[in-house]
Backbone as ProteinMPNN parsed JSONL, in Angstrom:
{"seq_chain_A": "MKRSVAREIAVRLCFAISENPSDPKELLSRTFDEQYYNSLKEEDELYVSKPNKKQLDYITRLITGISEHSVELDGYIEKYAVGWKFGRISRTAVAIMKLAMYEILYMPDIPNGASINDAVELAKQYEPPETVSFINGILGSFTRKEVDNSY", "coords_chain_A": {"N_chain_A": [[78.167, 85.124, 99.859], [80.165, 85.605, 102.642], [80.135, 87.651, 105.65], [82.744, 88.107, 106.455], [84.174, 88.039, 104.062], [83.089, 90.255, 102.78], [84.044, 92.168, 104.564], [86.784, 91.943, 104.077], [86.951, 92.819, 101.432], [86.138, 95.437, 101.899], [88.285, 96.329, 103.498], [90.333, 96.27, 101.615], [89.414, 98.259, 99.881], [89.459, 100.447, 101.601], [92.2, 100.593, 102.054], [92.966, 101.22, 99.425], [91.914, 103.805, 99.17], [93.485, 105.113, 101.049], [95.965, 104.99, 99.858], [95.614, 106.223, 97.419], [94.01, 108.868, 97.457], [90.585, 109.303, 96.956], [87.205, 109.959, 95.911], [84.958, 108.222, 97.886], [82.484, 107.253, 96.961], [82.781, 107.255, 94.19], [84.872, 105.402, 93.944], [83.603, 103.091, 94.93], [81.554, 102.815, 93.038], [83.052, 102.393, 90.703], [84.466, 100.053, 91.415], [82.427, 98.158, 91.789], [81.234, 98.074, 89.358], [79.826, 96.079, 86.895], [81.336, 94.872, 84.72], [84.018, 95.545, 85.398], [84.231, 94.418, 88.006], [83.855, 91.716, 87.414], [86.202, 91.277, 86.018], [88.037, 91.302, 88.042], [87.801, 88.859, 89.366], [89.303, 87.119, 87.898], [91.824, 87.65, 88.707], [91.87, 87.367, 91.482], [90.569, 85.245, 93.894], [88.942, 86.226, 95.887], [87.062, 87.839, 94.759], [85.23, 86.217, 93.498], [82.435, 85.892, 93.776], [79.883, 88.317, 93.464], [78.96, 90.881, 95.74], [75.76, 90.721, 97.395], [72.788, 92.811, 97.653], [72.489, 93.498, 100.404], [75.071, 92.984, 101.418], [76.568, 94.711, 99.812], [75.505, 97.135, 100.646], [76.464, 97.109, 103.269], [79.282, 97.175, 102.837], [79.429, 99.624, 101.506], [78.499, 101.355, 103.511], [80.564, 101.042, 105.373], [82.868, 101.989, 103.923], [82.187, 104.643, 103.183], [81.673, 105.676, 105.722], [84.133, 105.259, 107.091], [85.74, 106.904, 105.549], [84.573, 109.418, 106.09], [85.127, 109.628, 108.81], [87.833, 109.431, 109.037], [90.024, 110.992, 110.064], [89.416, 111.06, 112.801], [89.506, 108.277, 113.388], [92.175, 107.703, 112.735], [93.342, 109.201, 114.757], [92.598, 107.742, 117.04], [94.024, 105.386, 116.555], [96.658, 106.356, 116.664], [96.666, 107.221, 119.346], [96.446, 104.813, 120.807], [98.527, 103.283, 119.873], [100.93, 102.907, 121.434], [104.175, 104.041, 121.787], [104.71, 103.864, 119.119], [105.111, 105.482, 116.039], [102.671, 106.859, 113.926], [103.186, 106.74, 111.164], [104.847, 104.538, 110.926], [103.285, 102.324, 111.02], [101.873, 99.725, 109.131], [100.028, 100.289, 106.122], [98.044, 98.457, 105.566], [97.507, 97.338, 108.083], [96.529, 99.635, 109.328], [94.201, 100.075, 107.794], [92.719, 97.795, 108.473], [92.381, 98.181, 111.248], [90.979, 100.62, 111.242], [88.58, 99.848, 110.06], [87.545, 98.001, 111.961], [87.377, 99.682, 114.236], [85.565, 101.597, 113.305], [83.26, 100.014, 113.012], [82.867, 99.309, 115.711], [82.383, 101.805, 116.91], [80.267, 102.945, 115.375], [78.454, 101.078, 114.408], [76.371, 99.606, 116.04], [74.922, 97.252, 115.891], [76.646, 95.239, 115.355], [78.483, 93.02, 117.223], [81.1, 94.032, 119.438], [83.186, 92.226, 119.994], [83.031, 90.536, 117.768], [83.811, 92.252, 115.721], [86.462, 92.786, 116.472], [87.587, 90.176, 116.579], [87.243, 89.346, 113.89], [88.831, 91.269, 112.65], [91.359, 90.577, 113.618], [91.606, 87.984, 112.541], [91.586, 88.611, 109.832], [93.884, 90.177, 109.705], [95.795, 88.207, 110.125], [96.041, 87.103, 107.628], [97.459, 88.932, 106.168], [99.507, 90.148, 107.6], [102.538, 89.906, 109.645], [102.93, 87.761, 112.582], [103.605, 89.376, 114.892], [102.559, 91.857, 114.247], [99.88, 91.242, 114.066], [99.321, 90.691, 116.762], [99.83, 93.24, 117.764], [97.769, 94.739, 116.516], [95.54, 93.461, 117.686], [95.978, 94.162, 120.371], [95.799, 96.994, 120.292], [93.132, 97.312, 119.41], [91.773, 96.043, 121.504], [92.475, 97.65, 123.754], [91.464, 100.121, 122.885], [88.7, 99.522, 122.741], [88.103, 98.87, 125.422], [88.689, 101.288, 126.725], [87.407, 103.369, 125.326], [84.84, 102.656, 124.758], [81.968, 101.865, 126.506], [80.648, 99.338, 126.726], [82.455, 96.908, 126.88], [84.135, 94.318, 125.072]], "CA_chain_A": [[79.352, 85.775, 100.382], [80.139, 85.801, 104.094], [80.486, 89.0, 106.095], [84.207, 88.22, 106.503], [84.627, 88.361, 102.705], [82.702, 91.659, 102.58], [85.003, 92.963, 105.348], [88.079, 91.945, 103.398], [86.805, 93.729, 100.292], [86.117, 96.794, 102.467], [89.656, 96.666, 103.907], [91.09, 96.579, 100.397], [88.965, 99.565, 99.396], [89.983, 101.428, 102.559], [93.617, 100.683, 101.718], [93.069, 101.925, 98.147], [91.667, 105.227, 99.423], [94.636, 105.671, 101.765], [97.093, 105.059, 98.928], [95.272, 107.122, 96.324], [92.771, 109.502, 97.914], [89.55, 109.514, 95.954], [85.855, 109.989, 96.441], [84.551, 106.842, 98.161], [81.351, 106.851, 96.113], [83.336, 106.947, 92.866], [85.611, 104.143, 94.076], [82.615, 102.011, 95.049], [80.891, 102.683, 91.739], [84.032, 101.791, 89.791], [84.787, 98.691, 91.84], [81.299, 97.246, 91.645], [80.774, 98.034, 87.977], [79.726, 94.657, 86.522], [82.462, 94.429, 83.896], [85.256, 95.657, 86.172], [84.218, 93.437, 89.093], [84.074, 90.396, 86.811], [87.622, 91.147, 85.652], [88.813, 91.085, 89.264], [87.788, 87.45, 89.776], [90.376, 86.434, 87.183], [93.067, 87.938, 89.429], [91.804, 87.076, 92.909], [89.358, 84.482, 94.217], [88.108, 87.016, 96.795], [86.027, 88.481, 93.96], [84.511, 85.203, 92.726], [81.013, 86.241, 93.745], [79.616, 89.736, 93.692], [78.123, 91.068, 96.933], [74.334, 90.993, 97.19], [72.432, 94.174, 98.063], [72.78, 93.677, 101.835], [76.525, 93.04, 101.57], [77.028, 95.935, 99.173], [75.13, 98.218, 101.567], [77.405, 97.025, 104.384], [80.578, 97.666, 102.35], [79.258, 101.051, 101.229], [78.424, 102.046, 104.805], [81.921, 101.051, 105.944], [83.808, 102.828, 103.164], [81.818, 106.052, 103.313], [81.841, 106.046, 107.131], [85.558, 105.337, 107.401], [86.233, 108.118, 104.882], [84.066, 110.579, 106.83], [85.692, 109.648, 110.164], [89.226, 109.015, 108.894], [90.902, 111.72, 110.993], [89.08, 110.554, 114.14], [90.004, 106.907, 113.515], [93.646, 107.813, 112.781], [93.657, 109.694, 116.104], [92.497, 106.623, 117.983], [95.155, 104.484, 116.307], [97.836, 107.025, 117.247], [96.522, 107.246, 120.8], [96.644, 103.492, 121.402], [99.757, 102.675, 119.355], [101.926, 103.428, 122.367], [105.558, 103.792, 121.389], [104.802, 103.75, 117.665], [104.689, 106.622, 115.234], [101.622, 106.432, 112.993], [103.791, 106.451, 109.871], [105.53, 103.236, 110.948], [102.288, 101.248, 110.973], [101.564, 99.403, 107.733], [98.727, 100.795, 105.629], [97.071, 97.364, 105.692], [97.126, 97.282, 109.5], [95.698, 100.817, 109.578], [92.892, 99.837, 107.175], [92.03, 96.787, 109.284], [91.974, 98.799, 112.515], [89.933, 101.619, 110.98], [87.334, 99.135, 109.82], [87.052, 97.486, 113.244], [87.008, 100.82, 115.084], [84.332, 102.188, 112.786], [82.158, 99.127, 113.403], [82.676, 99.41, 117.164], [81.817, 103.113, 117.246], [79.117, 103.411, 114.604], [77.581, 99.99, 113.967], [76.073, 98.891, 117.29], [74.327, 95.945, 115.622], [77.741, 94.263, 115.244], [79.153, 92.911, 118.519], [82.501, 94.477, 119.461], [84.055, 91.053, 119.908], [83.041, 90.046, 116.387], [84.637, 93.187, 114.943], [87.866, 92.579, 116.833], [88.006, 88.841, 116.141], [87.376, 89.328, 112.431], [90.003, 92.086, 112.304], [92.546, 89.76, 113.914], [91.677, 86.91, 111.537], [91.961, 89.245, 108.577], [95.293, 90.572, 109.837], [96.624, 87.001, 109.99], [96.239, 86.831, 106.199], [98.262, 89.973, 105.53], [100.54, 90.71, 108.458], [103.279, 88.947, 110.471], [102.309, 87.536, 113.897], [103.774, 90.478, 115.841], [101.62, 92.914, 113.865], [98.548, 90.745, 114.449], [99.226, 90.94, 118.203], [99.776, 94.694, 117.893], [96.398, 95.121, 116.141], [94.656, 92.954, 118.737], [96.2, 94.981, 121.562], [95.24, 98.325, 120.077], [91.668, 97.23, 119.372], [91.313, 95.726, 122.857], [92.607, 98.858, 124.583], [90.504, 101.087, 122.358], [87.343, 99.131, 123.133], [87.959, 98.978, 126.883], [88.804, 102.669, 127.197], [86.575, 104.323, 124.591], [83.466, 102.158, 124.632], [81.548, 101.325, 127.805], [80.297, 97.921, 126.694], [83.654, 96.197, 126.454], [83.923, 92.956, 124.593]], "C_chain_A": [[79.158, 85.996, 101.88], [80.517, 87.237, 104.439], [82.007, 89.167, 106.132], [84.777, 88.556, 105.124], [84.289, 89.82, 102.392], [83.658, 92.581, 103.347], [86.35, 93.05, 104.633], [88.046, 92.852, 102.163], [86.837, 95.171, 100.797], [87.513, 97.23, 102.906], [90.49, 97.028, 102.681], [90.699, 97.939, 99.826], [89.471, 100.685, 100.3], [91.471, 101.656, 102.295], [93.794, 101.491, 100.434], [92.862, 103.426, 98.334], [92.855, 105.859, 100.139], [95.843, 105.839, 100.842], [96.858, 106.083, 97.823], [93.955, 107.798, 96.665], [91.801, 109.79, 96.773], [88.199, 109.545, 96.654], [85.389, 108.55, 96.667], [83.398, 106.37, 97.276], [81.82, 106.493, 94.708], [84.083, 105.618, 92.894], [84.642, 102.964, 94.147], [81.927, 101.759, 93.712], [81.801, 101.983, 90.734], [84.27, 100.325, 90.135], [83.656, 97.72, 91.551], [80.601, 97.35, 90.291], [80.871, 96.581, 87.503], [80.955, 94.157, 85.766], [83.778, 94.458, 84.68], [85.313, 94.583, 87.256], [84.468, 92.031, 88.55], [85.527, 90.199, 86.412], [88.487, 90.858, 86.879], [88.869, 89.606, 89.652], [88.825, 86.617, 89.035], [91.705, 86.575, 87.925], [93.063, 87.432, 90.868], [90.486, 86.387, 93.246], [88.445, 85.198, 95.221], [86.897, 87.579, 96.044], [85.202, 87.493, 93.129], [83.017, 85.502, 92.666], [80.841, 87.708, 94.102], [78.721, 89.857, 94.929], [76.652, 91.279, 96.556], [74.034, 92.388, 97.73], [72.785, 94.432, 99.524], [74.283, 93.825, 102.069], [77.104, 94.319, 100.957], [76.682, 97.151, 100.031], [76.09, 98.274, 102.751], [78.769, 97.597, 103.984], [80.509, 99.171, 102.113], [79.236, 101.847, 102.523], [79.809, 102.134, 105.442], [82.821, 102.052, 105.232], [83.457, 104.301, 103.293], [82.018, 106.52, 104.757], [83.3, 106.194, 107.527], [86.157, 106.594, 106.767], [85.816, 109.372, 105.649], [84.743, 110.74, 108.192], [87.181, 109.302, 110.17], [90.153, 109.686, 109.906], [90.667, 111.233, 112.424], [89.67, 109.159, 114.361], [91.533, 106.875, 113.558], [94.088, 108.267, 114.175], [93.594, 108.594, 117.148], [93.667, 105.651, 117.794], [96.426, 105.074, 116.913], [97.814, 106.972, 118.77], [96.866, 105.895, 121.431], [97.861, 102.739, 120.871], [100.927, 103.222, 120.173], [103.336, 103.034, 121.905], [105.753, 103.658, 119.885], [104.387, 105.057, 117.021], [103.715, 106.098, 114.182], [102.213, 106.012, 111.644], [104.51, 105.117, 109.787], [104.568, 102.069, 110.825], [101.916, 100.99, 109.519], [100.172, 99.906, 107.367], [97.65, 99.713, 105.728], [96.589, 97.267, 107.132], [96.218, 98.458, 109.85], [94.295, 100.593, 109.011], [92.075, 98.843, 107.998], [91.534, 97.4, 110.59], [90.877, 99.835, 112.317], [88.58, 100.937, 110.798], [86.737, 98.649, 111.142], [86.591, 98.619, 114.153], [85.717, 101.476, 114.611], [83.134, 101.319, 113.18], [81.839, 99.275, 114.886], [81.983, 100.718, 117.532], [80.463, 103.388, 116.608], [78.169, 102.319, 114.101], [77.232, 99.108, 115.167], [75.426, 97.52, 117.086], [75.382, 94.845, 115.471], [78.435, 94.202, 116.599], [80.633, 93.31, 118.43], [83.465, 93.31, 119.306], [84.146, 90.504, 118.498], [83.909, 90.949, 115.511], [86.119, 92.95, 115.208], [88.361, 91.221, 116.334], [88.186, 88.771, 114.632], [88.566, 90.163, 111.965], [91.289, 91.287, 112.513], [92.702, 88.65, 112.875], [92.095, 87.457, 110.174], [93.438, 89.64, 108.588], [96.223, 89.373, 109.657], [96.914, 86.665, 108.529], [97.257, 87.772, 105.559], [99.496, 90.408, 106.318], [101.289, 89.611, 109.223], [102.643, 88.853, 111.867], [102.458, 88.7, 114.879], [102.839, 91.647, 115.521], [100.196, 92.518, 114.216], [98.331, 90.998, 115.939], [99.091, 92.428, 118.493], [98.355, 95.2, 117.603], [95.417, 94.699, 117.222], [94.77, 93.807, 120.0], [95.593, 96.37, 121.437], [93.713, 98.273, 120.105], [91.089, 96.891, 120.741], [91.36, 96.938, 123.765], [91.59, 99.913, 124.169], [89.095, 100.768, 122.859], [87.134, 99.298, 124.63], [87.899, 100.434, 127.347], [87.846, 103.652, 126.532], [85.105, 103.921, 124.546], [83.086, 101.49, 125.949], [81.293, 99.838, 127.78], [81.422, 97.106, 126.083], [83.312, 94.78, 125.983], [84.404, 91.997, 125.634]], "O_chain_A": [[78.127, 86.504, 102.322], [81.13, 87.946, 103.64], [82.509, 90.259, 105.866], [85.765, 89.285, 105.03], [85.102, 90.537, 101.809], [84.038, 93.642, 102.85], [86.974, 94.11, 104.594], [89.01, 93.567, 101.889], [87.486, 96.027, 100.196], [87.886, 98.386, 102.705], [91.263, 97.986, 102.712], [91.553, 98.684, 99.345], [89.864, 101.747, 99.818], [91.939, 102.794, 102.311], [94.672, 102.35, 100.359], [93.563, 104.23, 97.719], [93.199, 107.011, 99.871], [96.652, 106.746, 101.039], [97.795, 106.729, 97.352], [92.896, 107.357, 96.216], [92.145, 110.425, 95.775], [88.076, 109.201, 97.829], [85.42, 107.742, 95.739], [83.353, 105.202, 96.889], [81.32, 105.543, 94.104], [83.947, 104.804, 91.981], [84.853, 101.948, 93.484], [81.743, 100.61, 93.31], [81.368, 101.09, 90.005], [84.275, 99.464, 89.255], [83.893, 96.592, 91.119], [79.521, 96.792, 90.093], [81.899, 95.933, 87.699], [81.543, 93.139, 86.13], [84.557, 93.507, 84.628], [86.333, 93.911, 87.407], [85.204, 91.248, 89.152], [86.036, 89.079, 86.46], [89.546, 90.24, 86.766], [89.869, 89.149, 90.205], [89.189, 85.532, 89.487], [92.595, 85.735, 87.793], [94.115, 87.106, 91.418], [89.413, 86.894, 92.918], [87.288, 84.809, 95.382], [85.832, 87.772, 96.632], [84.548, 87.89, 92.165], [82.403, 85.375, 91.607], [81.565, 88.255, 94.933], [77.831, 89.033, 95.138], [76.335, 91.917, 95.553], [74.936, 93.071, 98.214], [73.33, 95.488, 99.846], [74.714, 94.691, 102.83], [78.016, 94.928, 101.516], [77.474, 98.088, 100.131], [76.484, 99.356, 103.186], [79.341, 98.409, 104.711], [81.428, 99.904, 102.478], [79.878, 102.893, 102.624], [80.183, 103.173, 105.985], [83.467, 102.876, 105.88], [84.346, 105.129, 103.495], [82.481, 107.637, 104.987], [83.666, 107.144, 108.219], [86.985, 107.267, 107.38], [86.622, 110.283, 105.835], [84.913, 111.86, 108.673], [87.724, 108.919, 111.207], [90.975, 109.018, 110.534], [91.622, 111.017, 113.171], [90.266, 108.895, 115.405], [92.119, 106.112, 114.326], [95.084, 107.778, 114.708], [94.441, 108.525, 118.039], [94.229, 105.154, 118.77], [97.18, 104.377, 117.592], [98.837, 106.707, 119.402], [97.509, 105.848, 122.48], [98.189, 101.665, 121.374], [101.799, 103.914, 119.647], [103.634, 101.862, 121.671], [106.859, 103.367, 119.43], [103.402, 105.668, 117.435], [103.916, 105.022, 113.619], [101.772, 105.024, 111.056], [104.757, 104.616, 108.691], [104.988, 100.944, 110.554], [101.672, 101.929, 108.761], [99.265, 99.941, 108.199], [96.478, 100.019, 105.949], [95.391, 97.128, 107.376], [95.246, 98.295, 110.587], [93.306, 100.892, 109.68], [90.874, 99.033, 108.195], [90.396, 97.165, 110.995], [89.951, 99.924, 113.123], [87.564, 101.398, 111.32], [85.555, 98.865, 111.407], [85.531, 98.527, 114.773], [84.877, 101.864, 115.422], [82.112, 101.837, 113.63], [80.672, 99.356, 115.27], [81.09, 100.729, 118.379], [79.598, 104.001, 117.235], [77.18, 102.622, 113.434], [77.741, 97.994, 115.292], [75.387, 96.712, 118.015], [75.05, 93.66, 115.461], [78.929, 95.221, 117.081], [81.323, 92.967, 117.47], [84.447, 93.402, 118.57], [85.21, 90.056, 118.071], [84.654, 90.464, 114.66], [86.928, 92.917, 114.281], [89.432, 91.13, 115.734], [89.165, 88.205, 114.146], [89.234, 89.806, 110.995], [92.194, 91.322, 111.679], [93.805, 88.405, 112.387], [92.87, 86.826, 109.455], [94.148, 89.457, 107.599], [97.314, 89.507, 109.102], [97.917, 86.018, 108.226], [97.846, 87.447, 104.528], [100.427, 90.977, 105.748], [100.755, 88.521, 109.429], [101.912, 89.752, 112.283], [101.524, 88.985, 115.629], [102.383, 92.344, 116.426], [99.394, 93.361, 114.617], [97.266, 91.472, 116.335], [98.323, 92.828, 119.368], [97.811, 95.999, 118.365], [94.56, 95.483, 117.629], [93.76, 94.132, 120.624], [94.951, 96.863, 122.365], [93.076, 99.102, 120.755], [90.027, 97.397, 121.103], [90.392, 97.226, 124.47], [90.936, 100.522, 125.015], [88.387, 101.651, 123.344], [86.101, 99.811, 125.06], [87.142, 100.768, 128.259], [87.509, 104.674, 127.129], [84.233, 104.76, 124.321], [83.82, 100.636, 126.446], [81.677, 99.133, 128.713], [81.353, 96.676, 124.932], [82.352, 94.155, 126.431], [84.322, 90.784, 125.442]]}, "name": "protein", "num_of_chains": 1, "seq": "MKRSVAREIAVRLCFAISENPSDPKELLSRTFDEQYYNSLKEEDELYVSKPNKKQLDYITRLITGISEHSVELDGYIEKYAVGWKFGRISRTAVAIMKLAMYEILYMPDIPNGASINDAVELAKQYEPPETVSFINGILGSFTRKEVDNSY"}
């Protein structure tokens, strides 16, 4: 499994938490239960292979970190979504941006450019082109203004 697939799984889990607030550890445990996870591959090829330990650790770190910093990340999205009310932004776009912002702020081993590029590529699968540009713009502004080592 590539990191991009692990990111996409993490975005879906982040979206699930935003739609139905739950304990991230419980959600992760439920999702990666052997029987449940195997049932998912019948519905979606994203789940064809189960994450290895390194990938599962990465997904776990993202989901727990995003949950812990959700208010902070929402604040950054609001701050850089100039002219947009937070409620107008799709939950998928929010999940994608939260993931990228969390990586940029709290996972220094991942280059900022990689986080942004993967977020944009992921957005292309779920969002119309104007939303993809919107996400790219917000993440670019956020990185330039909030993080010294701009991509």
